[in-house]
Coordinates of N, CA and C in Angstrom, one line a residue:
M296 N 1.1 -1.3 0.6 CA 0.7 -0.2 -0.1 C 1.0 1.7 0.3
K297 N 0.5 2.3 -0.9 CA 1.4 3.6 -0.4 C 0.4 4.6 0.4
V298 N 1.7 5.1 1.1 CA 1.8 6.6 2.4 C 0.9 7.4 1.4
T299 N -0.1 8.1 2.0 CA -0.9 9.5 0.6 C -0.3 10.4 1.8
A300 N -1.1 12.0 1.3 CA -0.2 13.2 2.2 C -1.5 12.7 3.3
E301 N -2.4 13.3 3.1 CA -3.6 12.5 3.7 C -3.4 11.7 5.7
K302 N -2.8 10.9 4.6 CA -2.2 10.1 6.4 C -1.6 10.4 6.9
N303 N -0.3 11.0 6.0 CA 0.4 11.5 6.6 C 0.4 12.4 8.1
E304 N -0.5 13.1 7.4 CA -1.3 14.2 8.2 C -1.7 14.1 9.6
K305 N -2.5 13.1 9.0 CA -3.9 12.6 10.2 C -2.3 11.6 10.9
V306 N -1.7 10.9 11.3 CA -0.5 10.0 12.1 C 0.5 11.5 13.0
A307 N 0.5 12.1 11.6 CA 1.1 13.7 12.3 C 0.6 14.4 13.3
K308 N -0.4 14.8 13.6 CA -1.3 14.8 14.5 C -2.0 14.5 15.4
M309 N -1.8 13.4 15.1 CA -2.1 12.3 16.6 C -1.7 12.9 17.6
I310 N -2.5 12.5 19.4 CA -0.9 13.3 19.8 C -0.5 11.4 20.8
F311 N 0.8 11.4 21.6 CA 1.0 10.6 21.2 C 1.2 10.2 22.7
A312 N 0.2 10.5 24.0 CA 0.1 9.9 25.0 C -1.3 9.1 25.6
S313 N -1.6 9.9 23.9 CA -3.3 9.0 23.4 C -3.1 7.7 23.0
I314 N -2.0 7.3 22.5 CA -1.1 5.8 21.5 C -0.3 5.3 22.5
Y315 N 0.4 5.6 23.6 CA 0.9 5.3 24.5 C 0.4 3.9 25.1
P316 N -0.4 4.5 25.7 CA -1.3 3.2 27.1 C -1.3 2.5 26.0
L317 N -1.9 2.9 24.9 CA -2.7 1.1 24.2 C -1.3 0.4 23.9
Y318 N -0.4 1.2 23.4 CA 1.3 0.3 23.3 C 1.6 -0.4 24.8
L319 N 1.6 0.1 26.0 CA 1.5 -0.6 27.2 C 0.8 -1.5 27.3
N320 N -0.2 -1.7 27.5 CA -1.6 -2.4 27.1 C -1.4 -3.2 26.7
R321 N -1.1 -3.4 25.7 CA -0.8 -4.9 24.9 C 0.8 -5.6 24.6
L322 N 1.6 -4.4 25.3 CA 2.9 -5.6 25.7 C 2.2 -5.8 27.2
E323 N 1.6 -5.3 27.8 CA 1.7 -5.8 28.9 C 0.3 -7.2 29.1
K324 N -0.5 -7.2 27.7 CA -0.6 -8.3 27.1 C -0.8 -9.9 27.9
N325 N 0.8 -9.0 26.9 CA 1.9 -10.1 26.4 C 2.9 -10.3 27.3
G326 N 2.6 -10.2 29.1 CA 4.1 -10.3 29.4 C 4.6 -9.5 29.1
R327 N 5.1 -8.8 28.5 CA 5.9 -7.2 28.8 C 5.9 -6.4 29.2
T328 N 7.0 -5.6 29.7 CA 6.8 -4.4 31.0 C 6.6 -2.8 30.3
K329 N 6.4 -1.8 31.5 CA 6.8 -0.7 31.1 C 8.5 0.4 30.7
K330 N 9.1 -0.7 31.1 CA 10.5 -0.6 31.7 C 10.8 -0.7 30.4
E331 N 10.3 -1.8 29.6 CA 10.4 -2.6 27.9 C 10.7 -2.0 27.2
L332 N 8.7 -1.1 27.3 CA 8.4 -0.6 26.7 C 9.2 0.6 26.4
N333 N 9.5 1.9 27.2 CA 10.4 2.8 27.9 C 11.8 2.9 27.6
Q334 N 12.1 1.7 28.1 CA 14.0 1.2 26.5 C 12.9 1.0 25.3
V335 N 13.2 0.0 24.7 CA 12.4 1.1 22.7 C 12.5 2.1 22.3
I336 N 11.9 3.2 23.2 CA 11.7 3.8 23.3 C 11.5 4.5 23.4
E337 N 13.3 4.1 24.3 CA 14.8 5.5 24.2 C 15.9 4.8 22.7
W338 N 15.1 3.8 22.4 CA 16.9 3.6 21.7 C 15.9 4.1 20.1
L339 N 14.9 4.3 20.3 CA 14.5 4.7 19.3 C 14.6 6.1 18.5
T340 N 13.8 6.9 19.6 CA 14.6 8.1 19.8 C 15.5 9.0 20.5
G341 N 15.9 8.4 21.6 CA 16.5 9.1 22.6 C 16.3 8.9 23.8
F342 N 14.9 9.1 23.8 CA 14.1 10.4 24.7 C 13.9 8.8 26.2
D343 N 14.4 8.9 27.3 CA 14.5 8.2 28.6 C 13.6 8.4 29.1
E344 N 13.4 8.2 30.8 CA 12.4 8.2 30.8 C 11.3 9.3 31.8
D345 N 12.2 9.9 31.4 CA 11.0 11.5 32.5 C 11.6 12.3 31.3
K346 N 12.2 12.5 30.4 CA 11.9 13.8 29.1 C 10.6 12.8 28.2
L347 N 10.0 11.2 28.9 CA 9.3 11.2 27.9 C 8.3 11.4 29.1
Q348 N 8.4 11.1 30.3 CA 7.3 11.6 30.6 C 6.2 12.9 30.1
V349 N 7.3 14.5 30.4 CA 7.3 15.6 29.9 C 6.3 16.0 28.5
L350 N 6.7 14.5 27.8 CA 6.2 15.1 26.3 C 4.5 14.7 26.0
I351 N 5.0 12.6 27.5 CA 3.1 12.7 27.5 C 2.6 13.7 28.6
E352 N 2.5 15.1 29.3 CA 2.0 15.3 29.9 C 1.8 16.3 29.3
E353 N 2.8 17.5 28.3 CA 2.4 18.7 27.6 C 1.9 17.7 26.0
K354 N 0.9 16.6 26.0 CA 0.2 16.0 24.9 C 0.9 16.8 23.3
V355 N 1.8 15.9 23.8 CA 2.9 16.9 21.9 C 2.2 15.5 21.0
T356 N 2.5 15.4 19.2 CA 1.1 15.6 18.5 C 3.0 14.9 18.0
F357 N 2.6 13.6 17.3 CA 3.7 13.0 17.0 C 4.8 13.2 16.2
E358 N 3.6 14.9 15.3 CA 5.1 15.4 14.6 C 6.9 15.7 14.9
T359 N 5.5 16.4 16.8 CA 6.2 17.5 16.8 C 6.9 15.9 17.9
F360 N 6.4 14.9 18.4 CA 8.1 14.3 19.2 C 9.5 13.6 18.3
F361 N 8.2 13.1 16.7 CA 9.5 13.5 16.5 C 10.2 13.8 16.5
Q362 N 9.5 14.9 16.1 CA 11.0 16.9 16.1 C 11.4 16.9 16.0
K363 N 11.6 16.1 18.2 CA 12.2 16.8 19.2 C 13.5 15.5 19.8
A364 N 12.8 13.7 18.7 CA 14.1 12.4 18.7 C 14.7 12.5 18.2
E365 N 15.7 12.2 18.8 CA 17.3 11.9 17.0 C 17.6 11.0 17.6
L366 N 17.0 10.4 16.1 CA 16.6 9.2 15.8 C 18.2 7.9 15.7
H367 N 17.8 6.9 16.5 CA 18.7 5.1 15.9 C 19.7 6.3 15.2
P368 N 21.0 5.9 14.6 CA 21.7 6.2 13.7 C 21.9 4.9 13.0
N369 N 21.2 3.6 13.6 CA 20.1 2.0 13.2 C 18.5 1.9 12.8
A370 N 18.0 2.6 13.1 CA 16.3 3.0 12.5 C 15.9 2.8 11.5
H371 N 17.2 3.2 10.3 CA 16.4 1.9 9.1 C 17.1 1.0 9.4
L372 N 17.4 -0.2 9.7 CA 17.5 -1.0 9.8 C 15.4 -2.5 9.9
I373 N 15.1 -1.8 10.7 CA 13.6 -1.8 10.8 C 13.0 -2.1 9.6
K374 N 12.4 -3.0 9.4 CA 12.1 -3.5 8.1 C 10.9 -4.1 8.8
G375 N 10.2 -4.3 7.8 CA 8.4 -5.3 8.2 C 7.4 -4.4 7.7
V376 N 6.6 -5.4 7.8 CA 4.6 -5.0 7.6 C 4.8 -4.6 8.2
V377 N 3.9 -3.3 8.3 CA 3.5 -3.2 9.6 C 2.0 -2.1 8.7
C378 N 0.0 -2.8 10.2 CA -0.9 -2.2 9.1 C -1.0 -1.6 7.6
G379 N 0.0 -3.4 6.7 CA -0.6 -3.3 5.6 C 0.9 -2.2 4.6
Y380 N 1.5 -1.3 5.0 CA 2.4 -0.9 4.7 C 4.1 -1.6 4.6
R381 N 4.8 -1.5 3.7 CA 6.3 -1.6 4.2 C 6.7 -0.8 4.0
I382 N 7.6 -1.1 5.8 CA 8.4 0.4 6.0 C 8.8 0.4 5.1
E383 N 9.6 0.1 5.1 CA 11.0 0.0 4.0 C 10.9 1.5 2.4
E384 N 9.3 0.6 2.5 CA 8.5 1.1 1.1 C 8.5 3.4 0.8
I385 N 8.7 3.0 2.5 CA 7.6 4.1 2.8 C 8.4 6.0 1.8
D386 N 7.4 6.2 1.0 CA 8.5 7.4 0.5 C 9.4 8.7 1.5
D387 N 9.9 8.4 1.1 CA 10.7 10.2 2.1 C 10.4 11.5 2.4
E388 N 8.8 11.6 1.7 CA 8.3 13.3 1.7 C 7.3 12.3 3.1
F389 N 6.8 11.8 3.0 CA 5.9 11.1 4.6 C 6.9 10.9 6.1
E390 N 8.1 10.9 5.9 CA 8.6 10.5 7.1 C 8.2 10.7 8.5
V391 N 7.9 11.7 8.8 CA 6.8 11.1 10.8 C 5.7 10.0 10.2
Y392 N 5.3 9.1 8.6 CA 4.9 8.8 9.3 C 6.0 6.5 9.2
R393 N 6.9 7.2 8.6 CA 8.1 6.1 8.6 C 8.4 6.2 9.6
Q394 N 8.1 7.4 10.0 CA 8.8 6.9 12.5 C 8.1 6.4 12.8
C395 N 6.7 7.2 12.6 CA 5.3 6.5 13.8 C 5.9 4.6 13.3
R396 N 5.5 4.5 12.1 CA 5.3 2.3 11.1 C 7.2 2.1 12.9
Y397 N 8.1 3.0 12.6 CA 9.2 2.1 13.2 C 8.1 1.7 14.5
L398 N 8.0 2.8 15.6 CA 8.5 2.8 16.3 C 6.7 2.0 16.0
D399 N 5.6 1.6 15.9 CA 4.7 0.3 15.5 C 5.8 -1.1 15.6
K400 N 7.0 -1.0 14.8 CA 7.6 -2.3 14.5 C 8.0 -2.4 15.6
L401 N 9.3 -1.8 16.2 CA 9.5 -2.8 17.2 C 8.4 -3.3 18.9
V402 N 7.6 -2.3 18.8 CA 6.1 -2.6 19.3 C 5.8 -4.0 19.6
D403 N 5.1 -4.0 18.6 CA 4.8 -5.8 17.9 C 6.2 -6.2 17.7
E404 N 7.4 -6.5 17.4 CA 8.3 -8.0 18.2 C 8.4 -7.6 19.1
L405 N 8.5 -6.8 20.8 CA 8.5 -7.2 21.9 C 7.5 -7.6 22.5
A406 N 6.2 -7.1 22.1 CA 5.2 -7.7 22.3 C 4.7 -9.6 21.2
K407 N 5.6 -10.0 20.6 CA 4.8 -11.3 19.5 C 7.1 -11.7 20.8
G408 N 7.6 -11.3 21.8 CA 8.0 -11.8 22.3 C 10.2 -11.5 22.5
R409 N 10.0 -11.6 21.4 CA 11.2 -11.1 20.3 C 12.5 -10.8 21.7
K410 N 13.7 -11.0 21.6 CA 14.7 -10.4 22.7 C 14.7 -9.3 22.8
M411 N 14.9 -8.8 23.7 CA 15.0 -7.5 23.6 C 17.4 -7.5 21.9
E412 N 17.6 -7.8 23.1 CA 19.4 -7.6 21.3 C 18.7 -7.9 20.0
K413 N 17.8 -8.2 20.2 CA 18.0 -8.7 18.5 C 16.8 -7.5 17.8
I414 N 16.2 -6.2 19.2 CA 14.9 -5.7 19.1 C 16.3 -3.9 18.6
L415 N 16.9 -4.0 19.8 CA 17.4 -3.0 18.8 C 18.3 -3.6 18.7
R416 N 17.8 -3.4 17.8 CA 19.9 -3.6 16.4 C 20.7 -2.4 17.0

């Protein structure tokens, strides 16, 4: 599937604080922890737990969240299909959408029980 400008904009305007509990709930159902979720987020974005909490409290959008992030140099190694979109085929013009899918993929791998050292490429 191809990402559209409308889809990119919709994701960019989503509030990170509204999605974070969904990630956490999914992981806890699969026996993973908040600490592991935060570890994955820190690896991808550079946000430690304190900074992450500030961003949640500020109710930043995904666009702002990723603008403030320093993506890990190996983020481009995150590949696969999330929500019907092949991450490595998402055009550069839809950067926020791709970054959001990076995070989704890491959460998916964590939920499926993949070892942390494999997730954190």
